[in-house]
Tab-separated table of C-alpha atoms in Angstrom:
chain	number	residue	atom	x	y	z
A	1	MET	CA	-0.103	-0.027	-0.400
A	2	SER	CA	1.716	3.062	-1.011
A	3	LEU	CA	0.775	6.139	0.595
A	4	THR	CA	1.277	10.584	-0.147
A	5	LEU	CA	0.657	12.593	2.078
A	6	ARG	CA	-0.132	16.649	1.485
A	7	THR	CA	-1.518	19.012	4.269
A	8	ILE	CA	-5.511	19.147	4.105
A	9	SER	CA	-7.918	21.871	5.068
A	10	ARG	CA	-9.107	21.887	8.670
A	11	GLU	CA	-12.622	20.785	6.813
A	12	GLN	CA	-10.920	18.138	5.107
A	13	HIS	CA	-9.119	17.081	8.807
A	14	LEU	CA	-12.317	17.634	10.644
A	15	ALA	CA	-14.694	15.706	7.854
A	16	TYR	CA	-12.267	12.560	8.878
A	17	MET	CA	-12.646	13.283	12.270
A	18	GLN	CA	-16.064	12.874	12.543
A	19	SER	CA	-15.664	8.983	10.870
A	20	LEU	CA	-13.620	7.594	13.644
A	21	PRO	CA	-15.469	6.055	16.772
A	22	SER	CA	-13.265	8.583	18.428
A	23	ALA	CA	-10.107	10.573	18.553
A	24	SER	CA	-8.205	12.817	21.265
A	25	HIS	CA	-9.009	15.787	21.825
A	26	MET	CA	-5.924	16.782	21.073
A	27	GLN	CA	-5.576	15.840	16.864
A	28	VAL	CA	-9.116	17.474	16.193
A	29	PRO	CA	-8.323	21.251	14.202
A	30	ALA	CA	-9.534	23.444	16.606
A	31	TRP	CA	-6.495	22.047	18.957
A	32	ALA	CA	-4.254	24.684	16.780
A	33	ASP	CA	-6.288	27.487	17.754
A	34	VAL	CA	-6.197	26.260	22.086
A	35	LYS	CA	-2.575	26.475	21.421
A	36	ALA	CA	-2.180	29.390	19.651
A	37	GLU	CA	1.157	30.432	20.737
A	38	TRP	CA	2.442	27.586	18.572
A	39	ARG	CA	2.152	27.896	14.107
A	40	SER	CA	0.001	24.667	13.055
A	41	GLU	CA	-0.557	22.757	10.024
A	42	ASN	CA	-3.062	20.095	8.885
A	43	LEU	CA	-1.459	16.584	7.090
A	44	GLY	CA	-3.670	14.211	5.881
A	45	TRP	CA	-2.219	10.618	4.428
A	46	PHE	CA	-4.468	9.524	0.796
A	47	ASP	CA	-4.408	5.699	-0.644
A	48	LYS	CA	-3.666	4.541	-3.678
A	49	SER	CA	-7.462	5.542	-5.238
A	50	GLY	CA	-7.413	9.179	-3.206
A	51	GLN	CA	-9.184	8.064	-0.248
A	52	LEU	CA	-8.109	9.896	3.000
A	53	VAL	CA	-7.106	7.387	5.472
A	54	GLY	CA	-5.940	9.483	8.282
A	55	VAL	CA	-4.610	12.726	10.303
A	56	GLY	CA	-2.018	14.067	11.923
A	57	LEU	CA	-2.724	18.307	14.040
A	58	VAL	CA	1.188	19.263	14.265
A	59	LEU	CA	2.214	21.928	15.991
A	60	TYR	CA	5.522	24.095	15.575
A	61	ARG	CA	7.535	25.718	17.505
A	62	GLN	CA	10.344	27.722	16.602
A	63	LEU	CA	13.539	27.519	18.515
A	64	PRO	CA	14.975	31.046	19.633
A	65	LYS	CA	16.908	33.043	17.041
A	66	ILE	CA	16.673	30.464	14.305
A	67	LYS	CA	14.339	29.437	12.023
A	68	ARG	CA	14.122	25.983	12.927
A	69	TYR	CA	11.363	23.979	14.469
A	70	LEU	CA	9.658	21.160	16.493
A	71	ALA	CA	6.921	19.388	15.366
A	72	TYR	CA	4.320	18.119	17.617
A	73	LEU	CA	1.639	16.142	17.237
A	74	PRO	CA	0.168	15.012	20.369
A	75	GLU	CA	-1.767	12.291	20.918
A	76	GLY	CA	-0.868	11.558	17.057
A	77	PRO	CA	-1.286	11.444	14.255
A	78	VAL	CA	-4.402	9.500	13.630
A	79	ILE	CA	-3.159	6.755	11.393
A	80	ASN	CA	-4.002	2.925	11.579
A	81	TRP	CA	-1.101	2.518	14.048
A	82	TYR	CA	-1.318	-1.038	14.044
A	83	ALA	CA	-0.983	-1.576	10.427
A	84	PRO	CA	2.111	-4.080	9.112
A	85	ASN	CA	3.507	-1.191	6.881
A	86	LEU	CA	4.050	1.339	9.673
A	87	ASP	CA	7.292	2.615	7.873
A	88	ASP	CA	4.886	3.765	4.648
A	89	TRP	CA	2.779	5.412	7.575
A	90	ILE	CA	5.562	7.131	9.364
A	91	GLN	CA	8.753	8.384	6.371
A	92	PRO	CA	6.835	10.308	4.359
A	93	MET	CA	6.068	12.690	7.489
A	94	LEU	CA	9.417	12.797	8.441
A	95	ALA	CA	10.679	13.570	5.246
A	96	HIS	CA	7.470	16.263	4.982
A	97	LEU	CA	7.752	17.912	8.773
A	98	LYS	CA	12.042	18.220	7.990
A	99	GLN	CA	11.501	20.018	4.632
A	100	GLN	CA	8.966	22.187	6.938
A	101	GLY	CA	12.056	22.975	8.868
A	102	ALA	CA	11.795	21.095	12.288
A	103	PHE	CA	14.796	19.097	13.717
A	104	SER	CA	12.967	17.113	15.746
A	105	VAL	CA	9.638	16.053	16.165
A	106	LYS	CA	7.196	14.374	19.054
A	107	MET	CA	4.464	12.419	18.949
A	108	GLY	CA	2.111	10.464	21.249
A	109	PRO	CA	0.247	7.480	19.755
A	110	PRO	CA	-2.902	6.665	20.734
A	111	VAL	CA	-1.754	3.263	21.942
A	112	ILE	CA	-2.564	1.749	24.616
A	113	ILE	CA	-0.155	-0.876	25.974
A	114	ARG	CA	-1.268	-2.451	29.348
A	115	ARG	CA	-4.179	-2.063	31.452
A	116	TRP	CA	-4.834	-2.733	34.823
A	117	GLU	CA	-8.561	-3.578	37.181
A	118	ALA	CA	-8.982	-1.023	40.080
A	119	ALA	CA	-9.798	-4.248	42.170
A	120	SER	CA	-5.574	-5.191	41.377
A	121	ILE	CA	-4.638	-1.619	42.125
A	122	LYS	CA	-6.161	-1.780	45.544
A	123	GLN	CA	-4.317	-5.325	45.944
A	124	GLY	CA	-0.808	-3.135	45.552
A	125	ILE	CA	-1.206	-0.343	47.484
A	126	GLN	CA	-2.163	-2.966	50.310
A	127	ASN	CA	1.043	-4.762	49.405
A	128	PRO	CA	4.044	-2.980	50.586
A	129	ASP	CA	6.904	-4.477	48.553
A	130	VAL	CA	4.291	-2.826	45.141
A	131	LYS	CA	5.930	1.059	44.553
A	132	ARG	CA	4.571	1.344	41.028
A	133	LEU	CA	1.881	0.702	38.673
A	134	ARG	CA	4.124	-1.404	36.899
A	135	ASP	CA	4.629	-3.672	39.337
A	136	ILE	CA	1.831	-4.977	39.764
A	137	GLU	CA	0.870	-7.641	37.364
A	138	ALA	CA	-1.559	-6.545	34.139
A	139	ASP	CA	-4.790	-7.298	34.051
A	140	HIS	CA	-5.070	-6.993	30.235
A	141	ILE	CA	-2.027	-6.625	27.203
A	142	GLU	CA	-1.748	-5.450	24.400
A	143	PRO	CA	0.389	-7.340	22.471
A	144	ARG	CA	0.382	-5.463	18.706
A	145	ALA	CA	1.775	-2.476	21.452
A	146	PHE	CA	4.284	-4.169	21.210
A	147	GLU	CA	5.426	-4.593	18.045
A	148	VAL	CA	4.434	-1.200	17.555
A	149	ALA	CA	6.619	0.255	20.283
A	150	ASP	CA	9.753	-1.952	18.239
A	151	LYS	CA	9.155	-1.007	14.944
A	152	LEU	CA	9.525	2.421	15.986
A	153	ARG	CA	12.587	1.724	17.827
A	154	ARG	CA	14.466	0.316	14.386
A	155	MET	CA	13.162	3.020	12.487
A	156	GLY	CA	15.396	5.685	15.086
A	157	TRP	CA	12.690	6.785	17.179
A	158	GLN	CA	13.160	7.551	20.587
A	159	GLN	CA	11.620	6.733	23.693
A	160	GLY	CA	10.479	10.481	25.821
A	161	GLU	CA	12.118	9.988	29.253
A	162	ASP	CA	8.591	11.122	31.302
A	163	GLY	CA	9.988	9.068	34.011
A	164	GLY	CA	6.065	7.635	34.062
A	165	ALA	CA	4.681	10.920	36.644
A	166	GLY	CA	3.341	11.811	32.934
A	167	PHE	CA	2.648	15.386	33.932
A	168	GLY	CA	3.781	18.751	33.012
A	169	ASP	CA	4.105	19.863	29.121
A	170	VAL	CA	4.230	16.227	28.044
A	171	GLN	CA	1.041	13.895	27.793
A	172	PRO	CA	0.634	11.737	30.827
A	173	ARG	CA	1.358	8.173	29.465
A	174	TYR	CA	-0.966	6.324	32.392
A	175	VAL	CA	-4.783	7.372	32.752
A	176	TYR	CA	-7.515	6.181	34.623
A	177	GLN	CA	-10.798	5.436	32.408
A	178	VAL	CA	-14.348	4.147	33.019
A	179	PRO	CA	-15.920	1.832	30.435
A	180	LEU	CA	-19.087	1.847	29.492
A	181	ALA	CA	-19.767	0.160	26.501
A	182	ASN	CA	-21.724	-2.595	27.059
A	183	ARG	CA	-22.796	-1.916	30.862
A	184	SER	CA	-25.568	-0.072	32.486
A	185	LEU	CA	-25.334	2.524	34.996
A	186	GLU	CA	-26.799	0.580	37.246
A	187	GLU	CA	-23.240	-1.759	37.302
A	188	VAL	CA	-20.712	0.808	36.097
A	189	HIS	CA	-22.345	2.625	39.696
A	190	LYS	CA	-22.320	-1.058	41.774
A	191	ASN	CA	-18.303	-0.467	40.576
A	192	PHE	CA	-17.611	2.634	42.789
A	193	ASN	CA	-16.095	1.761	45.929
A	194	GLN	CA	-18.128	2.368	49.517
A	195	LEU	CA	-16.578	5.384	49.905
A	196	TRP	CA	-17.447	7.137	46.598
A	197	ARG	CA	-20.932	5.464	46.855
A	198	ARG	CA	-21.105	6.749	50.093
A	199	ASN	CA	-19.608	10.514	49.616
A	200	ILE	CA	-21.937	10.165	46.264
A	201	LYS	CA	-25.324	9.538	48.963
A	202	LYS	CA	-23.496	12.633	51.382
A	203	ALA	CA	-23.813	14.665	48.548
A	204	GLU	CA	-27.119	14.225	48.490
A	205	LYS	CA	-28.805	14.846	51.193
A	206	ALA	CA	-26.171	17.460	51.995
A	207	GLY	CA	-28.429	19.212	48.997
A	208	VAL	CA	-25.742	19.454	46.659
A	209	GLU	CA	-26.666	20.403	42.950
A	210	VAL	CA	-24.941	20.343	39.309
A	211	VAL	CA	-25.026	22.266	36.871
A	212	GLN	CA	-23.784	22.748	33.700
A	213	GLY	CA	-21.851	26.222	33.129
A	214	GLY	CA	-21.628	28.947	29.940
A	215	TYR	CA	-18.669	30.692	28.912
A	216	HIS	CA	-19.673	33.737	31.293
A	217	ASP	CA	-19.149	31.303	34.121
A	218	LEU	CA	-15.448	30.878	33.021
A	219	GLU	CA	-14.787	33.715	35.238
A	220	GLU	CA	-16.381	31.627	38.387
A	221	TRP	CA	-14.549	28.412	37.003
A	222	GLN	CA	-11.386	30.191	37.101
A	223	ARG	CA	-11.835	31.802	41.200
A	224	LEU	CA	-11.888	27.988	41.944
A	225	TYR	CA	-9.025	26.967	40.049
A	226	GLU	CA	-6.933	29.414	41.521
A	227	ILE	CA	-7.386	28.489	45.330
A	228	THR	CA	-6.422	24.849	44.443
A	229	ALA	CA	-3.265	26.100	42.582
A	230	VAL	CA	-2.215	27.689	45.541
A	231	ARG	CA	-3.226	24.916	47.630
A	232	ASP	CA	-1.849	22.003	45.024
A	233	HIS	CA	1.636	24.076	44.597
A	234	PHE	CA	0.890	24.104	40.790
A	235	ARG	CA	0.847	26.977	38.426
A	236	PRO	CA	-2.185	27.057	37.210
A	237	ARG	CA	-3.606	28.590	33.402
A	238	PRO	CA	-4.591	31.567	32.613
A	239	LEU	CA	-8.245	32.710	32.180
A	240	SER	CA	-8.120	33.767	29.038
A	241	TYR	CA	-6.195	30.108	27.936
A	242	PHE	CA	-9.664	28.715	28.973
A	243	GLN	CA	-12.133	31.060	27.481
A	244	ARG	CA	-9.673	30.552	24.684
A	245	MET	CA	-10.381	26.802	24.880
A	246	TRP	CA	-14.055	27.203	25.253
A	247	THR	CA	-14.678	29.147	22.063
A	248	ALA	CA	-12.515	27.316	19.840
A	249	LEU	CA	-13.810	24.083	20.497
A	250	ASN	CA	-17.269	25.006	20.788
A	251	SER	CA	-16.554	26.998	18.078
A	252	GLU	CA	-15.938	23.443	15.854
A	253	ASP	CA	-18.774	21.440	17.827
A	254	PRO	CA	-20.966	22.956	20.324
A	255	ASN	CA	-20.405	20.269	22.633
A	256	ARG	CA	-16.990	20.107	22.350
A	257	MET	CA	-16.320	21.222	25.597
A	258	ARG	CA	-18.613	22.183	28.761
A	259	LEU	CA	-18.445	23.491	31.982
A	260	TYR	CA	-20.274	22.141	35.400
A	261	PHE	CA	-20.098	23.419	39.213
A	262	ALA	CA	-21.484	21.694	41.810
A	263	ARG	CA	-23.195	23.879	44.552
A	264	HIS	CA	-24.245	23.847	48.338
A	265	ASN	CA	-27.020	27.082	49.120
A	266	GLY	CA	-25.754	28.726	45.827
A	267	VAL	CA	-22.042	28.028	46.945
A	268	ASN	CA	-20.138	27.159	44.198
A	269	LEU	CA	-17.571	24.484	45.731
A	270	SER	CA	-16.513	22.250	42.715
A	271	ALA	CA	-15.756	22.910	39.315
A	272	ALA	CA	-14.744	20.597	36.042
A	273	THR	CA	-14.523	20.907	32.286
A	274	MET	CA	-15.359	18.686	30.283
A	275	LEU	CA	-14.315	17.304	26.836
A	276	ILE	CA	-16.297	15.190	24.106
A	277	VAL	CA	-15.013	14.090	20.493
A	278	GLY	CA	-16.770	10.873	19.452
A	279	GLY	CA	-17.471	7.757	21.636
A	280	HIS	CA	-14.760	9.341	24.415
A	281	VAL	CA	-15.626	11.913	26.919
A	282	TRP	CA	-12.839	13.662	29.574
A	283	TYR	CA	-12.444	15.027	32.074
A	284	SER	CA	-9.899	17.867	31.956
A	285	TYR	CA	-9.224	19.892	34.459
A	286	GLY	CA	-11.119	19.845	37.846
A	287	ALA	CA	-11.153	22.878	40.539
A	288	SER	CA	-12.062	23.047	44.521
A	289	ASP	CA	-12.887	24.940	47.494
A	290	ASN	CA	-11.211	24.857	50.241
A	291	ILE	CA	-14.363	24.969	52.681
A	292	GLY	CA	-17.633	22.658	52.130
A	293	ARG	CA	-15.290	19.242	51.287
A	294	GLU	CA	-17.610	17.779	53.688
A	295	PHE	CA	-20.515	18.198	51.541
A	296	ARG	CA	-18.454	15.768	48.562
A	297	PRO	CA	-19.079	18.584	45.835
A	298	SER	CA	-16.299	16.728	43.974
A	299	ASN	CA	-18.125	12.799	43.806
A	300	ALA	CA	-21.284	14.778	42.855
A	301	MET	CA	-20.086	16.298	40.024
A	302	GLN	CA	-18.040	13.364	38.761
A	303	TRP	CA	-21.588	11.049	39.003
A	304	ARG	CA	-23.051	13.635	37.378
A	305	MET	CA	-20.501	14.272	34.573
A	306	LEU	CA	-20.064	10.367	34.273
A	307	ARG	CA	-24.007	10.085	33.614
A	308	ASP	CA	-24.010	12.562	31.061
A	309	ALA	CA	-21.525	11.041	29.217
A	310	TYR	CA	-23.332	7.823	29.142
A	311	ALA	CA	-27.387	9.241	27.794
A	312	LEU	CA	-24.069	11.116	25.536
A	313	GLY	CA	-23.575	7.030	24.294
A	314	ALA	CA	-19.232	7.561	25.307
A	315	THR	CA	-18.276	4.437	25.371
A	316	VAL	CA	-15.088	5.583	27.938
A	317	TYR	CA	-15.254	8.610	30.537
A	318	ASP	CA	-11.415	9.661	30.611
A	319	LEU	CA	-10.418	10.924	33.897
A	320	ARG	CA	-6.779	11.354	32.190
A	321	GLY	CA	-3.924	11.461	34.153
A	322	ILE	CA	-2.841	9.653	37.375
A	323	SER	CA	1.000	9.324	38.213
A	324	ASP	CA	2.306	5.003	38.314
A	325	SER	CA	3.249	6.062	41.766
A	326	LEU	CA	1.401	3.863	44.584
A	327	ASP	CA	3.704	5.274	48.014
A	328	GLU	CA	1.671	6.733	50.340
A	329	THR	CA	3.377	9.246	50.762
A	330	ASP	CA	3.680	10.416	46.820
A	331	HIS	CA	1.968	13.699	46.819
A	332	LEU	CA	0.433	12.511	43.357
A	333	PHE	CA	-0.713	9.377	45.202
A	334	GLY	CA	-3.963	11.061	46.710
A	335	LEU	CA	-5.228	11.149	42.418
A	336	ILE	CA	-4.876	7.752	41.774
A	337	GLN	CA	-6.454	7.111	45.433
A	338	PHE	CA	-10.184	9.373	44.396
A	339	LYS	CA	-10.063	7.831	40.701
A	340	VAL	CA	-9.464	4.259	41.845
A	341	GLY	CA	-12.564	4.170	43.590
A	342	THR	CA	-14.647	5.425	40.371
A	343	GLY	CA	-14.185	1.534	39.717
A	344	GLY	CA	-13.014	1.578	36.086
A	345	GLN	CA	-9.358	1.103	35.360
A	346	ALA	CA	-5.801	2.131	34.848
A	347	ALA	CA	-3.887	2.701	31.375
A	348	GLU	CA	-0.372	3.033	29.852
A	349	TYR	CA	-0.435	4.576	26.856
A	350	LEU	CA	2.933	3.803	24.761
A	351	GLY	CA	4.340	7.386	26.086
A	352	GLU	CA	5.770	10.828	23.901
A	353	TRP	CA	8.591	9.471	21.260
A	354	ASP	CA	11.296	11.660	19.770
A	355	PHE	CA	12.605	11.771	16.201
A	356	PRO	CA	16.201	14.409	16.301
A	357	LEU	CA	16.224	14.989	12.502
A	358	ASN	CA	18.751	17.439	13.111
A	359	LYS	CA	21.021	15.609	15.813
A	360	LEU	CA	22.961	19.025	17.351
A	361	LEU	CA	19.604	20.836	17.689
A	362	HIS	CA	17.808	18.105	19.021
A	363	LYS	CA	20.672	17.866	21.477
A	364	ALA	CA	20.363	21.671	22.186
A	365	LEU	CA	16.872	21.508	22.775
A	366	ASP	CA	17.032	19.283	25.595
A	367	ILE	CA	19.562	20.844	27.931
A	368	TYR	CA	17.286	24.112	27.183
A	369	MET	CA	14.706	22.137	28.018
A	370	SER	CA	16.418	20.677	31.016
A	371	ARG	CA	17.696	24.137	33.044
A	372	ARG	CA	14.299	25.445	32.525
């Protein structure tokens, strides 16, 4: 199968994405508008008959002072990763990106390699010898994913060093997902642990209501998000980022991004953003106040979002990144503990991969990034 690659229009890109069951929200054309500080390009792969068979959103970041770029395909490209001739997909992309002035390419194959069920993770947490997720035997392994990794290595790709934590500018390697396909809501609810079910009931009894917000509520979202940033010691994104995200994503598809608030007696206690691409629904950002935590607003909000995802016909509700550390003293341990309570599964992606088109500049970038 010989494939050709060329720049396509956003319309072509979007139409192709709409023909798929789902794909990453970072590969929809509008994501380029969210990441406005990067230059972007929409790539299309065509088969011999001229049919569009794959797409990729590339973001270009210029190196200081010279006209050379890092080319980044977050959670992409959207191609047939299990194709026996993976070379035929990847080589034309590298040639094209090199022509565009890229000195290095970073991509994140949307390929899941292992999954762990909640019960296995709970056992792991109780076992003092288990320090990381990968110390637990996986419940599901995708052998084809190992083949993809081998092929990439043979082509000269290098697996990114994300240390498994998967936070910061790289995309999370480990995520937590609640599968919804072929399951009833009762089953999903039954799979929650006792604490989650109790907290959902507690919130209901206390009169917590969960409502959807709009663009004009983003300032209130930002207030809660900045409180969270101080409490959890991270640098918050500015309000303008979320406004841009809302405008860009919802002008592409009016149901791409949603905003939820959990409130008690009219006071907003927690908030979250939700992203929707086909059958894949993500809980993307969360925030909560320091007050009113005894009413369990976050549990109530997640349960409502999960029900809404189910009503949309979603096949998976994705709680996004977790650390792979199961050490109770780790500052990210609370996150995995909260997410494991939903039942569901932890999933490990292949992670991000780099291809140095110019080894010298690639090395210079590595040094530059490590000093930041």
